[in-house]
Short mmCIF file of N, CA, C and O in Angstrom, two decimals:
data_model
loop_
_atom_site.label_atom_id
_atom_site.label_comp_id
_atom_site.label_asym_id
_atom_site.label_seq_id
_atom_site.Cartn_x
_atom_site.Cartn_y
_atom_site.Cartn_z
N UNK O 4 0.76 -1.47 0.06
CA UNK O 4 0.15 0.33 -0.34
C UNK O 4 0.50 1.46 0.02
O UNK O 4 0.68 1.87 -0.87
N UNK O 5 2.02 1.12 0.69
CA UNK O 5 2.13 2.49 1.04
C UNK O 5 3.32 2.57 -0.28
O UNK O 5 3.79 3.39 -0.47
N UNK O 6 3.91 1.39 -0.68
CA UNK O 6 4.38 1.87 -2.08
C UNK O 6 3.53 2.05 -3.49
O UNK O 6 4.24 2.81 -4.19
N UNK O 7 2.07 1.40 -3.53
CA UNK O 7 1.85 2.47 -4.64
C UNK O 7 1.74 3.80 -4.45
O UNK O 7 2.03 4.49 -5.61
N UNK O 8 1.39 4.02 -2.83
CA UNK O 8 0.90 5.87 -2.75
C UNK O 8 2.54 6.38 -3.17
O UNK O 8 2.42 7.33 -4.32
N UNK O 9 3.35 6.12 -2.94
CA UNK O 9 4.94 6.48 -3.30
C UNK O 9 5.12 6.23 -4.46
O UNK O 9 5.42 7.59 -5.32
N UNK O 10 4.19 5.52 -5.49
CA UNK O 10 4.43 5.41 -7.00
C UNK O 10 4.10 6.53 -7.51
O UNK O 10 4.58 7.02 -8.77
N UNK O 11 2.79 6.74 -6.97
CA UNK O 11 2.01 7.50 -7.28
C UNK O 11 2.14 8.99 -7.03
O UNK O 11 2.03 10.14 -8.40
N UNK O 12 2.89 9.41 -5.89
CA UNK O 12 2.78 10.55 -6.05
C UNK O 12 4.39 10.96 -6.81
O UNK O 12 4.97 11.88 -7.29
N UNK O 13 5.49 10.03 -7.11
CA UNK O 13 7.07 9.90 -8.15
C UNK O 13 6.14 9.95 -9.17
O UNK O 13 6.32 10.84 -10.07
N UNK O 14 5.13 9.93 -9.97
CA UNK O 14 4.47 9.71 -11.03
C UNK O 14 3.92 11.22 -10.78
O UNK O 14 4.40 11.61 -12.21
N UNK O 15 3.43 12.02 -10.39
CA UNK O 15 2.31 12.79 -10.35
C UNK O 15 3.72 14.05 -10.20
O UNK O 15 3.52 14.95 -10.85
N UNK O 16 4.70 13.82 -9.41
CA UNK O 16 5.89 15.12 -9.39
C UNK O 16 6.29 14.79 -10.91
O UNK O 16 6.37 15.66 -11.44
N UNK O 17 6.54 13.73 -11.30
CA UNK O 17 7.01 13.99 -12.50
C UNK O 17 6.45 14.62 -14.13
O UNK O 17 6.97 15.13 -14.85
N UNK O 18 4.51 14.38 -13.92
CA UNK O 18 4.12 14.55 -14.49
C UNK O 18 3.91 16.19 -14.47
O UNK O 18 3.76 17.40 -15.39
N UNK O 19 4.28 17.04 -13.15
CA UNK O 19 3.75 17.48 -12.73
C UNK O 19 5.85 19.09 -13.37
O UNK O 19 5.44 19.46 -14.15
N UNK O 20 6.53 18.53 -13.19
CA UNK O 20 7.68 18.33 -13.93
C UNK O 20 7.88 19.11 -15.23
O UNK O 20 7.96 19.76 -16.29
N UNK O 21 7.67 17.71 -16.07
CA UNK O 21 7.16 17.56 -17.26
C UNK O 21 6.19 18.57 -17.85
O UNK O 21 6.52 19.51 -18.78
N UNK O 22 5.22 18.80 -17.42
CA UNK O 22 4.04 19.68 -17.83
C UNK O 22 4.65 21.41 -17.70
O UNK O 22 4.86 22.08 -18.50
N UNK O 23 5.80 21.59 -16.52
CA UNK O 23 6.41 23.06 -15.89
C UNK O 23 6.96 23.21 -17.02
O UNK O 23 7.29 24.09 -18.17
N UNK O 24 8.00 21.87 -17.77
CA UNK O 24 8.74 22.37 -19.22
C UNK O 24 8.04 22.53 -20.47
O UNK O 24 8.40 23.11 -21.64
N UNK O 25 6.86 21.58 -20.40
CA UNK O 25 6.48 21.99 -21.71
C UNK O 25 5.60 23.52 -22.22
O UNK O 25 5.69 24.52 -22.62
N UNK O 26 5.45 24.44 -20.96
CA UNK O 26 4.71 25.19 -20.75
C UNK O 26 5.89 26.30 -20.92
O UNK O 26 5.07 27.43 -21.91
N UNK O 27 6.51 26.26 -21.01
CA UNK O 27 7.40 27.14 -21.76
C UNK O 27 8.37 27.10 -22.58
O UNK O 27 9.68 27.08 -22.75
N UNK O 28 7.64 26.39 -23.58
CA UNK O 28 8.21 25.46 -24.65
C UNK O 28 8.81 26.13 -25.94
O UNK O 28 9.27 26.05 -26.70
N UNK O 29 8.21 27.82 -25.76
CA UNK O 29 8.66 28.44 -26.79
C UNK O 29 9.20 29.25 -26.57
O UNK O 29 9.37 30.66 -27.25
N UNK O 30 10.54 29.32 -25.50
CA UNK O 30 11.51 30.21 -25.68
C UNK O 30 12.54 29.86 -26.03
O UNK O 30 12.95 28.28 -25.73
N UNK O 31 13.48 30.00 -26.89
CA UNK O 31 14.42 29.55 -27.83
C UNK O 31 15.70 30.44 -27.11
O UNK O 31 15.84 32.14 -27.90
N UNK O 32 16.84 29.91 -27.08
CA UNK O 32 17.88 31.42 -26.69
C UNK O 32 17.74 32.73 -25.69
O UNK O 32 17.79 34.01 -26.94
N UNK O 33 16.81 32.98 -25.32
CA UNK O 33 16.44 34.03 -24.58
C UNK O 33 15.00 34.93 -25.26
O UNK O 33 14.53 35.82 -24.83
N UNK O 34 14.98 34.07 -26.31
CA UNK O 34 13.62 35.02 -26.75
C UNK O 34 12.49 34.59 -26.80
O UNK O 34 12.49 33.17 -26.97
N UNK O 35 10.98 34.70 -26.88
CA UNK O 35 9.64 34.00 -26.72
C UNK O 35 9.39 34.00 -28.30
O UNK O 35 9.26 34.71 -29.13
N UNK O 36 8.71 33.09 -28.66
CA UNK O 36 9.22 32.37 -29.95
C UNK O 36 7.38 32.71 -30.27
O UNK O 36 6.75 31.74 -29.73
N UNK O 37 6.93 33.39 -31.12
CA UNK O 37 5.85 33.65 -31.39
C UNK O 37 4.63 33.83 -32.59
O UNK O 37 5.02 34.15 -33.41
N UNK O 38 4.13 32.86 -32.78
CA UNK O 38 3.26 32.23 -33.89
C UNK O 38 2.31 33.30 -34.05
O UNK O 38 1.17 33.54 -33.53
N UNK O 39 2.29 33.74 -35.92
CA UNK O 39 1.42 34.86 -36.06
C UNK O 39 -0.07 33.59 -36.38
O UNK O 39 0.56 32.61 -36.46
N UNK O 40 -1.37 34.16 -35.58
CA UNK O 40 -2.47 33.60 -36.44
C UNK O 40 -3.17 34.22 -37.39
O UNK O 40 -3.61 35.79 -36.90
N UNK O 41 -3.97 33.88 -37.86
CA UNK O 41 -5.80 35.03 -38.63
C UNK O 41 -6.00 35.67 -37.72
O UNK O 41 -6.35 35.43 -36.83
N UNK O 42 -6.08 37.29 -38.50
CA UNK O 42 -6.90 37.79 -37.30
C UNK O 42 -6.22 38.10 -36.38
O UNK O 42 -6.96 39.16 -35.78
N UNK O 43 -4.97 38.76 -36.73
CA UNK O 43 -4.15 39.42 -35.92
C UNK O 43 -4.72 38.90 -34.55
O UNK O 43 -4.36 39.40 -33.63
N UNK O 44 -4.27 38.14 -34.35
CA UNK O 44 -3.87 37.03 -33.48
C UNK O 44 -2.73 36.21 -33.07
O UNK O 44 -2.01 36.22 -34.00
N UNK O 45 -2.27 35.81 -31.79
CA UNK O 45 -1.13 35.08 -31.64
C UNK O 45 -0.57 34.06 -30.54
O UNK O 45 -1.73 34.48 -30.00
N UNK O 46 -0.61 33.23 -31.55
CA UNK O 46 0.19 31.65 -30.74
C UNK O 46 1.08 31.47 -29.96
O UNK O 46 2.37 31.53 -30.47
N UNK O 47 1.54 31.43 -28.65
CA UNK O 47 2.69 31.58 -27.91
C UNK O 47 2.53 30.40 -26.92
O UNK O 47 1.33 30.36 -25.65
N UNK O 48 2.60 29.02 -26.27
CA UNK O 48 2.92 28.20 -25.49
C UNK O 48 1.70 27.66 -25.11
O UNK O 48 0.72 27.23 -24.02
N UNK O 49 0.91 27.22 -26.64
CA UNK O 49 -0.49 26.76 -27.20
C UNK O 49 -1.43 27.25 -26.93
O UNK O 49 -2.77 27.11 -26.65
N UNK O 50 -1.23 28.70 -26.23
CA UNK O 50 -2.71 29.70 -26.19
C UNK O 50 -2.58 30.54 -27.63
O UNK O 50 -1.80 31.35 -27.99
N UNK O 51 -3.59 30.97 -27.84
CA UNK O 51 -3.93 31.86 -28.79
C UNK O 51 -4.43 33.24 -28.15
O UNK O 51 -5.30 33.15 -27.33
N UNK O 52 -4.15 34.24 -28.75
CA UNK O 52 -5.00 35.49 -27.64
C UNK O 52 -4.74 37.04 -28.96
O UNK O 52 -3.54 36.72 -29.84
N UNK O 53 -4.72 37.81 -28.21
CA UNK O 53 -4.76 38.72 -29.03
C UNK O 53 -3.72 39.99 -29.05
O UNK O 53 -3.14 39.08 -27.76
N UNK O 54 -3.67 41.10 -29.23
CA UNK O 54 -2.24 41.80 -28.39
C UNK O 54 -2.19 42.14 -27.48
O UNK O 54 -1.43 42.09 -26.67
N UNK O 55 -3.61 42.68 -26.80
CA UNK O 55 -3.25 42.55 -24.99
C UNK O 55 -3.05 41.83 -24.40
O UNK O 55 -1.90 41.87 -23.28
N UNK O 56 -3.22 40.89 -24.72
CA UNK O 56 -3.09 39.48 -23.63
C UNK O 56 -1.83 39.21 -24.33
O UNK O 56 -0.71 38.89 -22.82
N UNK O 57 -1.24 39.19 -25.23
CA UNK O 57 0.13 39.10 -25.27
C UNK O 57 1.20 40.01 -24.75
O UNK O 57 1.88 39.51 -24.54
N UNK O 58 0.59 41.49 -24.89
CA UNK O 58 1.71 42.02 -23.87
C UNK O 58 1.46 41.63 -22.06
O UNK O 58 3.06 41.26 -22.33
N UNK O 59 0.67 40.90 -21.68
CA UNK O 59 0.74 40.86 -20.42
C UNK O 59 1.39 39.84 -20.44
O UNK O 59 2.43 39.43 -19.44
N UNK O 60 0.94 38.20 -21.77
CA UNK O 60 2.33 37.33 -21.34
C UNK O 60 3.84 37.17 -21.52
O UNK O 60 4.40 36.88 -20.49
N UNK O 61 3.66 37.92 -22.42
CA UNK O 61 5.31 38.30 -22.88
C UNK O 61 6.05 38.99 -21.67
O UNK O 61 6.98 39.03 -21.06
N UNK O 62 5.10 40.22 -20.79
CA UNK O 62 6.06 41.09 -19.86
C UNK O 62 5.76 40.02 -18.55
O UNK O 62 6.75 39.74 -17.63
N UNK O 63 5.57 38.64 -18.29
CA UNK O 63 5.34 38.55 -17.68
C UNK O 63 6.79 37.44 -17.50
O UNK O 63 7.58 36.99 -16.81
N UNK O 64 6.89 36.95 -19.17
CA UNK O 64 7.75 36.25 -19.31
C UNK O 64 9.64 36.24 -19.46
O UNK O 64 9.96 36.43 -18.73
N UNK O 65 9.04 38.53 -19.49
CA UNK O 65 9.84 39.17 -19.18
C UNK O 65 10.32 39.29 -17.70
O UNK O 65 12.22 38.81 -17.60
N UNK O 66 9.54 38.72 -16.76
CA UNK O 66 10.20 39.01 -14.97
C UNK O 66 10.53 38.00 -15.00
O UNK O 66 11.38 37.62 -14.51
N UNK O 67 9.92 37.12 -15.02
CA UNK O 67 9.99 35.95 -15.10
C UNK O 67 10.84 34.64 -15.31
O UNK O 67 11.86 34.33 -14.32
N UNK O 68 11.25 34.73 -16.32
CA UNK O 68 11.47 33.45 -17.52
C UNK O 68 12.47 34.53 -17.85
O UNK O 68 13.90 34.05 -18.76
N UNK O 69 13.60 36.02 -17.48
CA UNK O 69 14.62 36.66 -17.92
C UNK O 69 14.29 36.86 -19.72
O UNK O 69 15.74 37.08 -20.33
N UNK O 70 13.28 36.85 -20.70
CA UNK O 70 13.79 36.61 -21.73
C UNK O 70 14.51 38.50 -22.48
O UNK O 70 14.17 39.19 -21.28
N UNK O 71 14.82 37.62 -23.17
CA UNK O 71 15.76 39.48 -24.08
C UNK O 71 15.02 39.57 -25.49
O UNK O 71 15.27 41.08 -25.86
N UNK O 72 14.59 38.77 -25.83
CA UNK O 72 13.38 38.95 -27.05
C UNK O 72 12.18 38.98 -27.13
O UNK O 72 11.70 37.93 -26.54
N UNK O 73 11.72 39.53 -28.09
CA UNK O 73 10.22 38.71 -29.26
C UNK O 73 10.65 37.95 -30.60
O UNK O 73 11.18 39.35 -31.53
N UNK O 74 10.82 36.92 -31.14
CA UNK O 74 10.40 36.55 -32.73
C UNK O 74 8.83 36.00 -32.99
O UNK O 74 8.64 35.36 -32.47
N UNK O 75 8.87 36.90 -33.90
CA UNK O 75 7.35 36.62 -35.02
C UNK O 75 8.19 35.20 -35.45
O UNK O 75 9.05 35.59 -36.90
N UNK O 76 7.65 34.24 -35.67
CA UNK O 76 7.45 33.67 -36.31
C UNK O 76 7.48 33.88 -37.87
O UNK O 76 6.33 34.75 -38.52
N UNK O 77 7.50 32.89 -38.71
CA UNK O 77 7.16 32.79 -40.04
C UNK O 77 5.82 33.20 -40.57
O UNK O 77 5.17 32.81 -39.39
N UNK O 78 5.06 34.38 -41.44
CA UNK O 78 3.85 34.15 -42.22
C UNK O 78 3.26 35.41 -41.09
O UNK O 78 2.02 35.66 -41.72
N UNK O 79 4.01 36.45 -40.20
CA UNK O 79 3.53 37.23 -39.48
C UNK O 79 2.94 38.25 -40.86
O UNK O 79 3.65 38.88 -41.86
N UNK O 80 1.39 39.67 -40.33
CA UNK O 80 1.52 40.45 -41.42
C UNK O 80 2.49 41.69 -40.74
O UNK O 80 2.98 41.75 -39.87
N UNK O 81 1.72 42.80 -41.91
CA UNK O 81 3.48 44.07 -41.78
C UNK O 81 2.14 44.55 -40.31
O UNK O 81 3.00 44.78 -39.10
N UNK O 82 0.76 44.30 -39.86
CA UNK O 82 -0.07 44.98 -38.59
C UNK O 82 0.85 44.48 -37.19
O UNK O 82 1.16 44.34 -35.98
N UNK O 83 1.21 42.51 -37.38
CA UNK O 83 1.61 41.99 -36.83
C UNK O 83 2.98 42.16 -36.26
O UNK O 83 3.28 42.47 -35.04
N UNK O 84 4.06 42.34 -37.31
CA UNK O 84 4.80 42.77 -37.56
C UNK O 84 5.32 44.12 -36.39
O UNK O 84 6.10 44.34 -35.56
N UNK O 85 4.20 44.71 -36.95
CA UNK O 85 4.21 46.41 -35.84
C UNK O 85 3.79 45.86 -34.18
O UNK O 85 5.00 46.65 -33.61
N UNK O 86 2.63 45.16 -34.08
CA UNK O 86 2.29 44.68 -32.07
C UNK O 86 3.92 44.47 -32.23
O UNK O 86 4.24 44.94 -30.70
N UNK O 87 4.14 43.58 -32.75
CA UNK O 87 5.79 42.45 -31.72
C UNK O 87 6.83 44.30 -31.62
O UNK O 87 7.30 44.12 -30.36
N UNK O 88 6.87 44.96 -32.72
CA UNK O 88 7.99 45.99 -32.34
C UNK O 88 6.93 46.89 -31.32
O UNK O 88 8.41 47.43 -30.53
N UNK O 89 6.10 46.77 -31.50
CA UNK O 89 5.70 47.86 -30.50
C UNK O 89 5.79 47.45 -28.83
O UNK O 89 5.63 47.71 -27.87
N UNK O 90 5.33 46.12 -28.38
CA UNK O 90 5.40 45.51 -27.28
C UNK O 90 6.94 45.04 -26.94
O UNK O 90 7.01 45.72 -26.04
N UNK O 91 7.69 45.18 -28.01
CA UNK O 91 9.26 45.09 -27.47
C UNK O 91 9.60 46.16 -26.66
O UNK O 91 10.35 46.48 -25.60
N UNK O 92 8.89 47.75 -27.34
CA UNK O 92 9.55 48.68 -27.19
C UNK O 92 9.28 49.06 -25.70
O UNK O 92 9.75 49.67 -25.11
N UNK O 93 7.85 48.63 -25.47
CA UNK O 93 7.53 49.15 -24.23
C UNK O 93 8.18 48.35 -22.98
O UNK O 93 8.24 49.03 -21.84
N UNK O 94 8.26 47.02 -23.42
CA UNK O 94 8.60 46.38 -22.34
C UNK O 94 10.14 46.14 -22.39
O UNK O 94 10.81 45.55 -21.75
N UNK O 95 10.79 46.73 -23.20
CA UNK O 95 12.34 47.24 -23.64
C UNK O 95 13.06 45.85 -23.40
O UNK O 95 14.18 45.21 -22.98
N UNK O 96 13.08 45.34 -24.22
CA UNK O 96 12.91 44.27 -25.07
C UNK O 96 13.21 44.10 -26.84
O UNK O 96 12.76 45.44 -27.64
N UNK O 97 13.87 43.38 -27.32
CA UNK O 97 14.52 43.80 -28.64
C UNK O 97 13.41 42.66 -29.73
O UNK O 97 12.80 42.03 -29.38
N UNK O 98 13.42 43.15 -31.38
CA UNK O 98 12.07 41.96 -31.49
C UNK O 98 12.70 41.88 -33.04
O UNK O 98 13.69 42.40 -33.68
N UNK O 99 12.52 40.65 -33.06
CA UNK O 99 12.61 39.85 -34.84
C UNK O 99 11.87 39.25 -35.57
O UNK O 99 10.54 39.42 -35.15
N UNK O 100 12.20 38.60 -36.50
CA UNK O 100 11.13 38.53 -37.28
C UNK O 100 11.93 36.89 -37.83
O UNK O 100 13.17 37.46 -38.23
N UNK O 101 11.47 36.01 -37.89
CA UNK O 101 11.99 34.47 -38.27
C UNK O 101 12.19 34.61 -40.01
O UNK O 101 11.31 35.08 -40.81
N UNK O 102 13.66 34.88 -40.44
CA UNK O 102 13.37 34.84 -41.86
C UNK O 102 14.31 33.48 -42.49
O UNK O 102 15.39 33.99 -42.28
N UNK O 103 13.54 32.71 -42.64
CA UNK O 103 14.35 31.43 -43.13
C UNK O 103 15.05 31.65 -41.74
O UNK O 103 14.77 30.89 -40.44
N UNK O 104 16.60 30.62 -42.07
CA UNK O 104 17.38 30.39 -40.19
C UNK O 104 17.71 31.18 -39.44
O UNK O 104 18.14 30.77 -38.19
N UNK O 105 17.36 32.51 -40.41
CA UNK O 105 18.27 33.79 -39.38
C UNK O 105 16.80 34.97 -38.96
O UNK O 105 15.56 33.99 -39.28
N UNK O 106 17.37 35.64 -38.31
CA UNK O 106 16.71 36.30 -36.98
C UNK O 106 16.48 38.03 -38.20
O UNK O 106 17.19 38.26 -38.11
N UNK O 107 15.34 38.58 -38.79
CA UNK O 107 16.02 40.06 -39.31
C UNK O 107 14.71 40.80 -38.11
O UNK O 107 14.26 40.21 -37.63
N UNK O 108 15.86 41.85 -37.82
CA UNK O 108 15.31 43.06 -36.67
C UNK O 108 13.65 43.68 -37.29
O UNK O 108 13.68 43.92 -38.09
N UNK O 109 12.97 43.08 -36.33
CA UNK O 109 11.71 44.83 -36.38
C UNK O 109 11.51 45.98 -36.08
O UNK O 109 11.99 45.84 -35.28
N UNK O 110 11.77 46.63 -37.17
CA UNK O 110 11.69 47.95 -36.55
C UNK O 110 11.15 48.60 -35.00
O UNK O 110 10.19 47.80 -35.27
N UNK O 111 11.30 48.96 -34.38
CA UNK O 111 10.19 49.39 -33.40
C UNK O 111 10.00 51.04 -33.19
O UNK O 111 10.69 51.68 -34.44
N UNK O 112 8.95 51.40 -32.94
CA UNK O 112 8.32 52.66 -33.23
C UNK O 112 8.32 53.92 -31.95
O UNK O 112 9.94 53.23 -31.05
N UNK O 113 9.29 54.73 -33.11
CA UNK O 113 9.81 55.72 -32.24
C UNK O 113 8.69 56.04 -31.12
O UNK O 113 7.91 55.61 -31.29
N UNK O 114 9.86 56.99 -29.86
CA UNK O 114 8.91 57.45 -29.09
C UNK O 114 7.73 57.96 -29.30
O UNK O 114 8.14 58.75 -30.25
N UNK O 115 6.64 58.22 -28.71
CA UNK O 115 5.25 59.36 -29.66
C UNK O 115 5.75 60.96 -28.93
O UNK O 115 6.68 60.90 -27.74
N UNK O 116 5.48 61.52 -29.44
CA UNK O 116 5.16 62.87 -29.57
C UNK O 116 4.97 63.10 -28.03
O UNK O 116 3.81 62.53 -27.83
N UNK O 117 5.24 64.50 -27.50
CA UNK O 117 4.91 64.29 -25.59
C UNK O 117 3.44 65.34 -25.59
O UNK O 117 3.44 65.46 -26.82
N UNK O 118 2.47 64.56 -25.00
CA UNK O 118 1.43 65.65 -25.37
C UNK O 118 1.43 66.71 -24.63
O UNK O 118 2.36 67.47 -23.68
N UNK O 119 0.72 68.11 -26.03
CA UNK O 119 1.26 69.35 -25.23
C UNK O 119 0.58 70.12 -23.94
O UNK O 119 -0.47 69.22 -22.65
N UNK O 120 1.40 70.54 -23.24
CA UNK O 120 1.08 70.94 -22.03
C UNK O 120 -0.18 71.89 -21.84
O UNK O 120 -0.61 72.70 -23.14
N UNK O 121 -1.22 71.80 -21.02
CA UNK O 121 -1.99 72.46 -20.32
C UNK O 121 -2.01 73.58 -19.93
O UNK O 121 -1.62 73.25 -18.50
N UNK O 122 -2.39 74.46 -19.85
CA UNK O 122 -1.78 76.03 -19.11
C UNK O 122 -3.34 76.40 -18.38
O UNK O 122 -4.44 76.42 -19.12
N UNK O 123 -2.84 75.86 -16.88
CA UNK O 123 -4.45 76.61 -15.90
C UNK O 123 -5.01 75.18 -16.42
O UNK O 123 -6.45 76.22 -16.68
N UNK O 124 -5.39 74.15 -15.96
CA UNK O 124 -6.69 73.40 -16.32
C UNK O 124 -8.13 74.17 -15.30
O UNK O 124 -6.76 74.27 -14.29
N UNK O 125 -8.50 73.26 -15.14
CA UNK O 125 -9.84 74.13 -14.39
C UNK O 125 -9.97 73.29 -13.56
O UNK O 125 -9.26 72.01 -13.27
N UNK O 126 -9.55 73.56 -12.08
CA UNK O 126 -9.67 72.76 -10.42
C UNK O 126 -10.97 71.96 -10.82
O UNK O 126 -12.33 72.81 -10.65
N UNK O 127 -11.38 70.29 -10.55
CA UNK O 127 -12.17 69.73 -10.66
C UNK O 127 -11.91 68.90 -10.13
O UNK O 127 -10.62 68.44 -9.47
N UNK O 128 -12.99 68.52 -8.93
CA UNK O 128 -12.58 67.06 -7.78
C UNK O 128 -13.81 65.75 -8.14
O UNK O 128 -14.00 65.12 -7.99
N UNK O 129 -14.02 65.64 -10.39
CA UNK O 129 -14.48 64.91 -10.02
C UNK O 129 -15.81 64.97 -11.13
O UNK O 129 -16.20 64.08 -11.10
N UNK O 130 -16.62 66.12 -10.35
CA UNK O 130 -17.61 66.28 -10.68
C UNK O 130 -17.55 67.68 -11.69
O UNK O 130 -17.13 68.39 -12.07
N UNK O 131 -19.16 67.86 -12.29
CA UNK O 131 -18.79 68.85 -13.54
C UNK O 131 -19.30 70.40 -13.04
O UNK O 131 -19.47 69.86 -11.65
N UNK O 132 -19.00 70.60 -13.60
CA UNK O 132 -18.81 72.05 -12.87
C UNK O 132 -20.11 72.76 -12.42
O UNK O 132 -21.16 72.45 -13.34
N UNK O 133 -20.53 73.14 -11.53
CA UNK O 133 -21.90 74.11 -10.64
C UNK O 133 -22.44 75.21 -11.32
O UNK O 133 -21.49 76.11 -12.31
N UNK O 134 -23.29 75.31 -11.81
CA UNK O 134 -23.59 76.55 -12.69
C UNK O 134 -23.92 77.62 -12.06
O UNK O 134 -23.96 78.19 -11.73
N UNK O 135 -23.20 78.52 -13.01
CA UNK O 135 -23.90 79.73 -12.49
C UNK O 135 -24.85 80.64 -11.70
O UNK O 135 -26.05 79.77 -12.13
N UNK O 136 -24.98 81.42 -10.62
CA UNK O 136 -26.23 81.21 -10.36
C UNK O 136 -27.22 82.66 -11.03
O UNK O 136 -26.39 83.54 -11.85
N UNK O 137 -27.95 82.81 -11.25
CA UNK O 137 -28.71 83.37 -11.90
C UNK O 137 -28.70 84.96 -11.56
O UNK O 137 -28.85 85.22 -10.39
N UNK O 138 -28.65 85.75 -12.55
CA UNK O 138 -28.11 87.19 -11.66
C UNK O 138 -30.00 87.92 -11.40
O UNK O 138 -30.75 87.95 -12.08
N UNK O 139 -29.93 88.45 -10.42
CA UNK O 139 -31.10 89.45 -10.26
C UNK O 139 -31.28 90.48 -10.80
O UNK O 139 -30.48 91.05 -11.21
N UNK O 140 -32.53 90.60 -11.22
CA UNK O 140 -32.13 91.78 -12.45
C UNK O 140 -32.31 93.42 -11.85
O UNK O 140 -32.74 93.43 -10.17
N UNK O 141 -31.84 93.88 -12.55
CA UNK O 141 -31.94 95.10 -11.87
C UNK O 141 -32.40 96.45 -11.23
O UNK O 141 -33.59 96.26 -12.16
N UNK O 142 -32.35 96.84 -9.95
CA UNK O 142 -33.50 97.71 -9.98
C UNK O 142 -34.51 97.52 -8.74
O UNK O 142 -35.56 97.95 -9.01
N UNK O 143 -34.82 96.61 -8.45
CA UNK O 143 -35.39 95.77 -7.94
C UNK O 143 -34.80 95.95 -6.26
O UNK O 143 -34.07 95.48 -5.83
#
């Protein structure tokens, strides 16, 4: 009985370790390998996601697995390349596209222009401004 429990525990631990290794299978040489999918979606580690989800996922890989770049696998659209470059720029990573056996750098966007300064913005506390009081007629 004790042997069966130990074998089951050992099997469970080995499956857990194999699952953890499989979950991060799309990281190669410090780069997250992203597969383009139709409809401006992306696939990584077996999950299909949009650009917002990909941004969060890549941010987690940067923090947890210390990746240094993102590689868009073959077949991506211009918009997908732009999104990968933007995500990489925001997260401080390098961005590449797979071109045959080589990696071709994806240009990252320049910093957007600073928003114009607002002179003396009205002081509000999040509420709509109060209406001005009505003037009383003169002579009364």
